Amino acid sequence: MDREQKILLKEIMEVGFVLVETNLYLDIQPNDERALRLHNSYSQKYKELESLYQAKYGPLRYTEMSSYPWAYINGPWPWEINFDIP
Amino acid sequence: MWIYEKRLQYPVRVDTTNPTLAAMIIEQFGGADGELSAGIRYLTQRWTMPTNQTKALLTDIGTEELAHWEIIGTLVWKLVKDAPVDEIKGTPFEAHYVNHGKSPFPHSAAGEAWTAAYIQSKGDPIADLHEDMAAEQKARATYEWLINISDDPGVKDTLRFLREREIVHFQRFGEALMILQDELNSKKFF
Ligand SMILES: [Fe+2]
């Protein structure tokens, strides 16, 4: 995995983690409008990053489209990545 | 990593409340050849799979099994949710009820709690894929016995869908095993 892909993947992981937190909070505080706005803005950011990543490196989820051949299976798989950025 | 999708893989229909049938179907929720065993088995075996095809297949079938586990839990719940205690008393679901109420719980129809001893991960892809193919056939057989004892048309329909999935999984595992064996042979692995 090259440097550029790693940087983009880690950005997806960071924004994804924000959504993990806003999600848990909103599950029990669904009327907190400020938290919801924060969630929505990160949700949009997440979608943008995902489509950027997937256009270059293939699907993150099997429901996505792929160039030929089916790029979803391409390595490295999540448990094979060295997350250090040189 | 995983993100939950708030829908079932198949529309679960139950026509009649039936605690006895719920107690039998729970075999696939927490029994040896049930959906929980399948999911945990395949997801655990992924780390030592040697090819991208087998890593992907184990990931995706393992994930589908968890969706099937949710379908089975939904069947169990819909079979008991409207049952008054009088309709539970004297049925095989009564022993379940005194410990878990109407909550599904991962144990077998005979009441043995789920255990990791039901599964294996050998760190050897050939051994693991053979285990997986056997597991799919055992799950298919369990679905056939369950279909035999079910009178409820909605329940039967869902069980038939799940039975078909086991056949598809067996087929895909078989193809993966053949491809992998060809690759290992051409590398003179031994
Ligand atoms: Fe299966």
Coordinates of N, CA and C in Angstrom, one line a residue, chain B residues 7-179:
Chain B
R7 N -31.6 -3.7 8.4 CA -32.6 -4.5 7.6 C -32.2 -5.9 7.7
L8 N -33.2 -6.8 7.5 CA -32.9 -8.2 7.5 C -32.5 -8.6 6.0
Q9 N -31.8 -9.7 5.9 CA -31.4 -10.2 4.5 C -32.7 -10.8 3.8
Y10 N -33.7 -11.3 4.6 CA -34.8 -11.9 4.0 C -36.0 -11.5 4.9
P11 N -37.2 -11.3 4.2 CA -38.4 -10.9 5.0 C -38.9 -12.0 5.8
V12 N -38.7 -12.0 7.2 CA -39.1 -13.1 8.0 C -40.6 -13.0 8.3
R13 N -41.3 -14.1 8.0 CA -42.8 -14.2 8.3 C -43.1 -15.3 9.2
V14 N -43.9 -15.1 10.3 CA -44.4 -16.1 11.1 C -45.9 -16.0 11.2
D15 N -46.6 -17.1 10.9 CA -48.1 -17.0 10.8 C -48.7 -17.3 12.1
T16 N -48.2 -18.2 13.0 CA -48.8 -18.6 14.2 C -47.8 -18.7 15.4
T17 N -48.2 -18.1 16.5 CA -47.4 -18.3 17.7 C -47.2 -19.7 18.0
N18 N -45.9 -20.1 18.4 CA -45.6 -21.5 18.6 C -44.3 -21.7 19.4
P19 N -44.4 -21.6 20.7 CA -43.2 -21.7 21.6 C -42.4 -23.0 21.4
T20 N -43.1 -24.1 21.1 CA -42.4 -25.4 20.9 C -41.5 -25.3 19.7
L21 N -42.0 -24.8 18.6 CA -41.2 -24.6 17.4 C -40.1 -23.6 17.6
A22 N -40.3 -22.6 18.4 CA -39.2 -21.6 18.7 C -38.1 -22.4 19.4
A23 N -38.4 -23.3 20.3 CA -37.4 -24.0 21.1 C -36.6 -24.9 20.2
M24 N -37.2 -25.4 19.1 CA -36.5 -26.3 18.2 C -35.6 -25.4 17.2
I25 N -36.1 -24.3 16.7 CA -35.4 -23.5 15.8 C -34.2 -22.8 16.4
I26 N -34.2 -22.7 17.8 CA -33.1 -22.1 18.5 C -31.8 -23.0 18.3
E27 N -32.0 -24.2 17.8 CA -30.8 -25.0 17.4 C -29.9 -24.3 16.5
Q28 N -30.5 -23.5 15.5 CA -29.7 -22.8 14.6 C -29.2 -21.4 15.1
F29 N -29.7 -21.0 16.3 CA -29.2 -19.8 16.9 C -28.0 -20.1 17.8
G30 N -27.9 -21.2 18.4 CA -26.8 -21.5 19.3 C -26.4 -22.9 19.4
G31 N -26.8 -23.7 18.4 CA -26.4 -25.1 18.4 C -25.1 -25.3 17.6
A32 N -24.6 -26.6 17.6 CA -23.2 -26.8 17.1 C -23.1 -26.4 15.6
D33 N -24.1 -26.7 14.8 CA -24.0 -26.4 13.4 C -24.9 -25.1 13.0
G34 N -25.1 -24.3 14.0 CA -26.0 -23.1 13.8 C -25.2 -21.9 13.2
E35 N -26.0 -20.9 13.0 CA -25.4 -19.7 12.3 C -24.3 -19.0 13.1
L36 N -24.4 -19.0 14.5 CA -23.4 -18.3 15.3 C -22.1 -19.1 15.1
S37 N -22.1 -20.4 15.2 CA -20.9 -21.2 15.0 C -20.3 -20.9 13.6
A38 N -21.2 -20.9 12.6 CA -20.7 -20.6 11.2 C -20.0 -19.3 11.1
G39 N -20.7 -18.2 11.6 CA -20.1 -16.9 11.5 C -18.8 -16.8 12.2
I40 N -18.7 -17.2 13.5 CA -17.5 -17.1 14.3 C -16.4 -18.0 13.7
R41 N -16.7 -19.2 13.2 CA -15.7 -20.1 12.5 C -15.1 -19.4 11.3
Y42 N -15.9 -18.9 10.4 CA -15.3 -18.3 9.1 C -14.5 -17.0 9.4
L43 N -15.1 -16.2 10.3 CA -14.4 -14.9 10.6 C -13.1 -15.1 11.3
T44 N -13.0 -16.2 12.1 CA -11.8 -16.5 12.8 C -10.7 -17.1 11.9
Q45 N -11.2 -17.8 10.9 CA -10.2 -18.5 10.0 C -9.5 -17.5 9.0
R46 N -10.0 -16.3 8.9 CA -9.5 -15.4 7.9 C -8.0 -15.1 7.9
W47 N -7.5 -14.9 9.1 CA -6.1 -14.4 9.3 C -5.1 -15.3 8.6
T48 N -5.4 -16.6 8.6 CA -4.4 -17.6 8.0 C -4.7 -18.0 6.6
M49 N -5.7 -17.4 6.0 CA -6.0 -17.7 4.6 C -5.0 -17.1 3.7
P50 N -4.4 -17.9 2.7 CA -3.3 -17.5 1.9 C -3.5 -16.7 0.7
T51 N -4.8 -16.6 0.2 CA -5.1 -15.9 -1.1 C -6.1 -14.8 -0.9
N52 N -6.1 -13.8 -1.8 CA -7.2 -12.8 -1.7 C -8.6 -13.4 -1.8
Q53 N -8.7 -14.4 -2.7 CA -10.0 -15.0 -2.9 C -10.6 -15.6 -1.6
T54 N -9.7 -16.4 -1.0 CA -10.2 -17.1 0.3 C -10.4 -16.1 1.4
K55 N -9.5 -15.0 1.5 CA -9.7 -14.0 2.5 C -11.1 -13.3 2.3
A56 N -11.4 -13.0 1.1 CA -12.7 -12.3 0.8 C -13.8 -13.3 1.1
L57 N -13.7 -14.5 0.6 CA -14.8 -15.4 0.8 C -15.2 -15.7 2.2
L58 N -14.1 -15.9 3.0 CA -14.4 -16.2 4.5 C -15.0 -14.9 5.1
T59 N -14.5 -13.8 4.8 CA -15.1 -12.5 5.3 C -16.5 -12.4 5.0
D60 N -16.9 -12.6 3.7 CA -18.2 -12.3 3.3 C -19.2 -13.4 3.6
I61 N -18.8 -14.7 3.6 CA -19.7 -15.7 4.1 C -19.9 -15.6 5.6
G62 N -18.8 -15.3 6.3 CA -18.9 -15.1 7.8 C -19.8 -14.0 8.1
T63 N -19.8 -12.9 7.4 CA -20.7 -11.8 7.6 C -22.1 -12.2 7.3
E64 N -22.3 -12.9 6.2 CA -23.7 -13.4 5.9 C -24.3 -14.3 7.0
E65 N -23.4 -15.1 7.6 CA -23.9 -16.0 8.6 C -24.4 -15.2 9.8
L66 N -23.8 -14.0 10.1 CA -24.3 -13.2 11.2 C -25.7 -12.6 10.8
A67 N -25.8 -12.3 9.6 CA -27.2 -11.9 9.1 C -28.2 -13.0 9.2
H68 N -27.8 -14.2 9.0 CA -28.7 -15.4 9.2 C -29.0 -15.6 10.7
W69 N -28.0 -15.4 11.5 CA -28.2 -15.5 13.0 C -29.3 -14.5 13.4
E70 N -29.3 -13.3 12.8 CA -30.3 -12.3 13.1 C -31.7 -12.8 12.6
I71 N -31.7 -13.4 11.5 CA -33.0 -14.0 10.9 C -33.5 -15.0 11.9
I72 N -32.7 -15.9 12.3 CA -33.1 -17.0 13.2 C -33.6 -16.4 14.6
G73 N -32.9 -15.4 15.1 CA -33.4 -14.8 16.3 C -34.7 -14.1 16.1
T74 N -34.9 -13.6 14.9 CA -36.2 -12.9 14.6 C -37.3 -14.0 14.5
L75 N -37.0 -15.1 13.9 CA -38.0 -16.2 13.9 C -38.4 -16.6 15.3
V76 N -37.4 -16.9 16.1 CA -37.7 -17.3 17.5 C -38.5 -16.3 18.2
W77 N -38.1 -15.0 18.1 CA -38.9 -13.9 18.8 C -40.3 -13.9 18.3
K78 N -40.5 -13.9 17.0 CA -41.9 -13.8 16.4 C -42.8 -15.0 16.8
L79 N -42.1 -16.1 17.0 CA -42.9 -17.3 17.4 C -43.3 -17.3 18.9
V80 N -42.6 -16.5 19.7 CA -43.0 -16.4 21.2 C -43.5 -15.1 21.7
K81 N -43.4 -14.0 20.9 CA -43.6 -12.7 21.5 C -45.1 -12.5 22.0
D82 N -46.0 -13.2 21.3 CA -47.4 -13.0 21.7 C -48.0 -14.2 22.6
A83 N -47.1 -15.1 23.0 CA -47.5 -16.2 23.7 C -47.8 -15.9 25.2
P84 N -49.0 -16.1 25.7 CA -49.3 -16.0 27.1 C -48.6 -17.1 27.8
V85 N -48.3 -16.9 29.1 CA -47.5 -17.9 29.9 C -48.2 -19.3 29.8
D86 N -49.5 -19.3 29.8 CA -50.3 -20.6 29.7 C -49.9 -21.4 28.5
E87 N -49.6 -20.6 27.4 CA -49.2 -21.3 26.1 C -47.8 -21.8 26.1
I88 N -47.0 -21.3 27.1 CA -45.6 -21.7 27.2 C -45.5 -22.9 28.1
K89 N -46.3 -22.9 29.2 CA -46.2 -24.0 30.2 C -46.5 -25.3 29.5
G90 N -45.6 -26.3 29.9 CA -45.8 -27.6 29.3 C -45.1 -27.8 28.0
T91 N -44.6 -26.7 27.4 CA -43.9 -26.9 26.1 C -42.4 -27.0 26.4
P92 N -41.6 -27.4 25.4 CA -40.2 -27.5 25.5 C -39.6 -26.1 25.7
F93 N -40.4 -25.0 25.4 CA -39.8 -23.6 25.6 C -39.9 -23.2 27.1
E94 N -40.6 -24.0 27.9 CA -40.7 -23.6 29.3 C -39.4 -23.5 30.0
A95 N -38.5 -24.5 29.8 CA -37.2 -24.4 30.4 C -36.3 -23.2 30.0
H96 N -36.5 -22.8 28.7 CA -35.9 -21.6 28.2 C -36.4 -20.4 28.9
Y97 N -37.7 -20.4 29.0 CA -38.5 -19.2 29.6 C -38.0 -18.9 31.1
V98 N -37.8 -20.0 31.9 CA -37.5 -19.7 33.3 C -36.1 -19.1 33.4
N99 N -35.2 -19.2 32.4 CA -33.9 -18.6 32.5 C -33.8 -17.3 31.7
H100 N -34.5 -17.3 30.5 CA -34.3 -16.2 29.6 C -35.5 -15.4 29.2
G101 N -36.7 -15.8 29.9 CA -37.9 -15.1 29.4 C -38.1 -15.4 28.0
K102 N -38.5 -14.4 27.2 CA -38.7 -14.6 25.8 C -37.5 -14.1 24.9
S103 N -36.4 -13.9 25.6 CA -35.2 -13.5 24.8 C -34.6 -14.7 24.1
P104 N -34.2 -14.6 22.9 CA -33.4 -15.7 22.3 C -32.1 -15.8 23.1
F105 N -31.6 -17.0 23.1 CA -30.3 -17.2 23.8 C -29.5 -18.2 23.0
P106 N -28.2 -18.1 22.8 CA -27.4 -19.0 22.0 C -27.2 -20.3 22.8
H107 N -28.2 -21.2 22.7 CA -28.0 -22.6 23.1 C -28.7 -23.5 22.1
S108 N -28.5 -24.8 22.3 CA -29.1 -25.7 21.3 C -30.5 -26.0 21.7
A109 N -31.2 -26.7 20.8 CA -32.6 -27.1 21.1 C -32.7 -27.9 22.4
A110 N -31.6 -28.6 22.7 CA -31.5 -29.4 23.9 C -31.0 -28.6 25.1
G111 N -30.8 -27.3 24.9 CA -30.4 -26.5 26.1 C -29.0 -26.3 26.4
E112 N -28.1 -26.9 25.6 CA -26.6 -26.8 25.9 C -26.2 -25.4 25.4
A113 N -25.5 -24.6 26.3 CA -25.0 -23.3 25.9 C -24.0 -23.4 24.8
W114 N -24.0 -22.4 23.9 CA -23.0 -22.3 22.8 C -21.6 -22.3 23.3
T115 N -20.7 -23.0 22.6 CA -19.3 -23.1 23.0 C -18.4 -23.0 21.8
A116 N -17.2 -22.4 21.9 CA -16.3 -22.3 20.8 C -15.8 -23.7 20.5
A117 N -16.0 -24.7 21.3 CA -15.6 -26.1 21.0 C -16.4 -26.6 19.7
Y118 N -17.5 -25.9 19.3 CA -18.2 -26.3 18.1 C -17.4 -26.0 16.9
I119 N -16.4 -25.1 17.0 CA -15.7 -24.6 15.8 C -14.2 -25.0 15.8
Q120 N -13.6 -24.8 14.7 CA -12.1 -25.0 14.6 C -11.5 -23.9 13.7
S121 N -10.3 -23.6 14.0 CA -9.4 -22.8 13.1 C -8.0 -23.4 13.2
K122 N -7.6 -24.2 12.2 CA -6.4 -25.0 12.3 C -5.2 -24.2 11.9
G123 N -5.3 -23.0 11.3 CA -4.1 -22.4 10.7 C -3.7 -23.0 9.5
D124 N -4.5 -23.9 8.9 CA -4.1 -24.7 7.7 C -5.3 -24.5 6.8
P125 N -5.1 -23.8 5.7 CA -6.3 -23.4 4.8 C -7.0 -24.7 4.2
I126 N -6.3 -25.7 3.9 CA -6.9 -26.9 3.3 C -7.8 -27.6 4.4
A127 N -7.3 -27.7 5.6 CA -8.1 -28.3 6.7 C -9.3 -27.4 7.0
D128 N -9.1 -26.1 7.0 CA -10.2 -25.2 7.4 C -11.3 -25.2 6.3
L129 N -10.9 -25.2 5.0 CA -11.9 -25.2 4.0 C -12.7 -26.5 4.0
H130 N -12.0 -27.6 4.3 CA -12.8 -28.9 4.4 C -13.8 -28.8 5.5
E131 N -13.3 -28.3 6.7 CA -14.2 -28.1 7.8 C -15.4 -27.3 7.4
D132 N -15.2 -26.2 6.7 CA -16.2 -25.3 6.3 C -17.3 -25.9 5.4
M133 N -16.8 -26.8 4.5 CA -17.7 -27.5 3.6 C -18.6 -28.5 4.3
A134 N -18.0 -29.2 5.3 CA -18.7 -30.1 6.1 C -19.7 -29.3 7.0
A135 N -19.3 -28.2 7.5 CA -20.2 -27.4 8.3 C -21.5 -26.9 7.5
E136 N -21.3 -26.6 6.3 CA -22.4 -26.1 5.4 C -23.4 -27.3 5.2
Q137 N -22.8 -28.5 5.0 CA -23.7 -29.7 4.8 C -24.5 -30.0 6.1
K138 N -23.8 -29.9 7.2 CA -24.5 -30.2 8.5 C -25.6 -29.1 8.8
A139 N -25.3 -27.9 8.4 CA -26.4 -26.9 8.6 C -27.5 -27.1 7.6
R140 N -27.2 -27.5 6.4 CA -28.3 -27.9 5.4 C -29.2 -29.0 6.0
A141 N -28.5 -30.0 6.5 CA -29.3 -31.2 7.1 C -30.2 -30.7 8.3
T142 N -29.6 -29.8 9.1 CA -30.4 -29.3 10.3 C -31.6 -28.6 9.7
Y143 N -31.4 -27.8 8.7 CA -32.6 -27.0 8.1 C -33.6 -28.0 7.6
E144 N -33.2 -29.1 7.0 CA -34.2 -30.1 6.5 C -35.0 -30.7 7.6
W145 N -34.3 -31.1 8.8 CA -35.1 -31.6 9.9 C -36.0 -30.6 10.5
L146 N -35.6 -29.3 10.5 CA -36.4 -28.2 11.0 C -37.6 -28.0 10.1
I147 N -37.4 -28.1 8.8 CA -38.5 -27.9 7.8 C -39.5 -29.1 8.0
N148 N -39.0 -30.3 8.3 CA -39.9 -31.4 8.5 C -40.8 -31.3 9.7
I149 N -40.3 -30.6 10.7 CA -41.2 -30.5 11.9 C -42.0 -29.2 12.0
S150 N -41.8 -28.4 10.9 CA -42.6 -27.1 10.9 C -43.9 -27.2 10.1
D151 N -45.0 -26.6 10.7 CA -46.2 -26.6 9.9 C -46.5 -25.2 9.4
D152 N -45.8 -24.2 10.0 CA -46.1 -22.8 9.8 C -45.5 -22.4 8.4
P153 N -46.4 -22.0 7.4 CA -46.0 -21.7 6.1 C -44.9 -20.6 6.0
G154 N -45.1 -19.5 6.9 CA -44.1 -18.4 6.9 C -42.7 -18.9 7.4
V155 N -42.7 -19.7 8.5 CA -41.5 -20.2 9.0 C -40.8 -21.1 8.0
K156 N -41.6 -22.0 7.4 CA -41.0 -22.9 6.4 C -40.4 -22.2 5.2
D157 N -41.0 -21.1 4.8 CA -40.5 -20.3 3.7 C -39.1 -19.7 4.1
T158 N -39.0 -19.2 5.3 CA -37.7 -18.6 5.7 C -36.6 -19.7 5.9
L159 N -37.0 -20.9 6.4 CA -36.1 -22.0 6.6 C -35.6 -22.5 5.3
R160 N -36.5 -22.5 4.3 CA -36.1 -22.9 2.9 C -35.1 -22.0 2.3
F161 N -35.3 -20.7 2.6 CA -34.3 -19.7 2.1 C -32.9 -20.0 2.7
L162 N -32.9 -20.2 4.0 CA -31.6 -20.4 4.7 C -31.0 -21.7 4.3
R163 N -31.8 -22.7 4.0 CA -31.2 -24.0 3.5 C -30.5 -23.8 2.2
E164 N -31.2 -23.0 1.3 CA -30.6 -22.7 0.0 C -29.2 -22.0 0.1
R165 N -29.1 -21.1 1.1 CA -27.9 -20.4 1.3 C -26.8 -21.3 1.7
E166 N -27.1 -22.3 2.5 CA -26.0 -23.3 2.9 C -25.5 -24.0 1.6
I167 N -26.4 -24.3 0.7 CA -26.0 -25.0 -0.5 C -25.0 -24.1 -1.3
V168 N -25.4 -22.8 -1.4 CA -24.6 -21.9 -2.2 C -23.2 -21.7 -1.5
H169 N -23.2 -21.6 -0.2 CA -21.9 -21.5 0.6 C -21.0 -22.7 0.3
F170 N -21.7 -23.9 0.4 CA -20.9 -25.1 0.1 C -20.2 -25.1 -1.3
Q171 N -21.0 -24.7 -2.2 CA -20.5 -24.6 -3.6 C -19.3 -23.6 -3.7
R172 N -19.5 -22.4 -3.1 CA -18.4 -21.5 -3.2 C -17.1 -22.0 -2.4
F173 N -17.3 -22.6 -1.3 CA -16.2 -23.1 -0.5 C -15.5 -24.2 -1.4
G174 N -16.3 -25.0 -2.0 CA -15.7 -26.1 -2.9 C -14.8 -25.5 -4.0
E175 N -15.4 -24.5 -4.6 CA -14.6 -23.8 -5.7 C -13.3 -23.2 -5.2
A176 N -13.4 -22.6 -4.1 CA -12.3 -21.9 -3.4 C -11.2 -23.0 -3.1
L177 N -11.6 -24.1 -2.6 CA -10.7 -25.2 -2.3 C -10.0 -25.7 -3.5
M178 N -10.7 -25.9 -4.6 CA -10.1 -26.4 -5.8 C -9.1 -25.4 -6.4
I179 N -9.5 -24.1 -6.4 CA -8.5 -23.1 -6.9 C -7.3 -23.1 -6.0

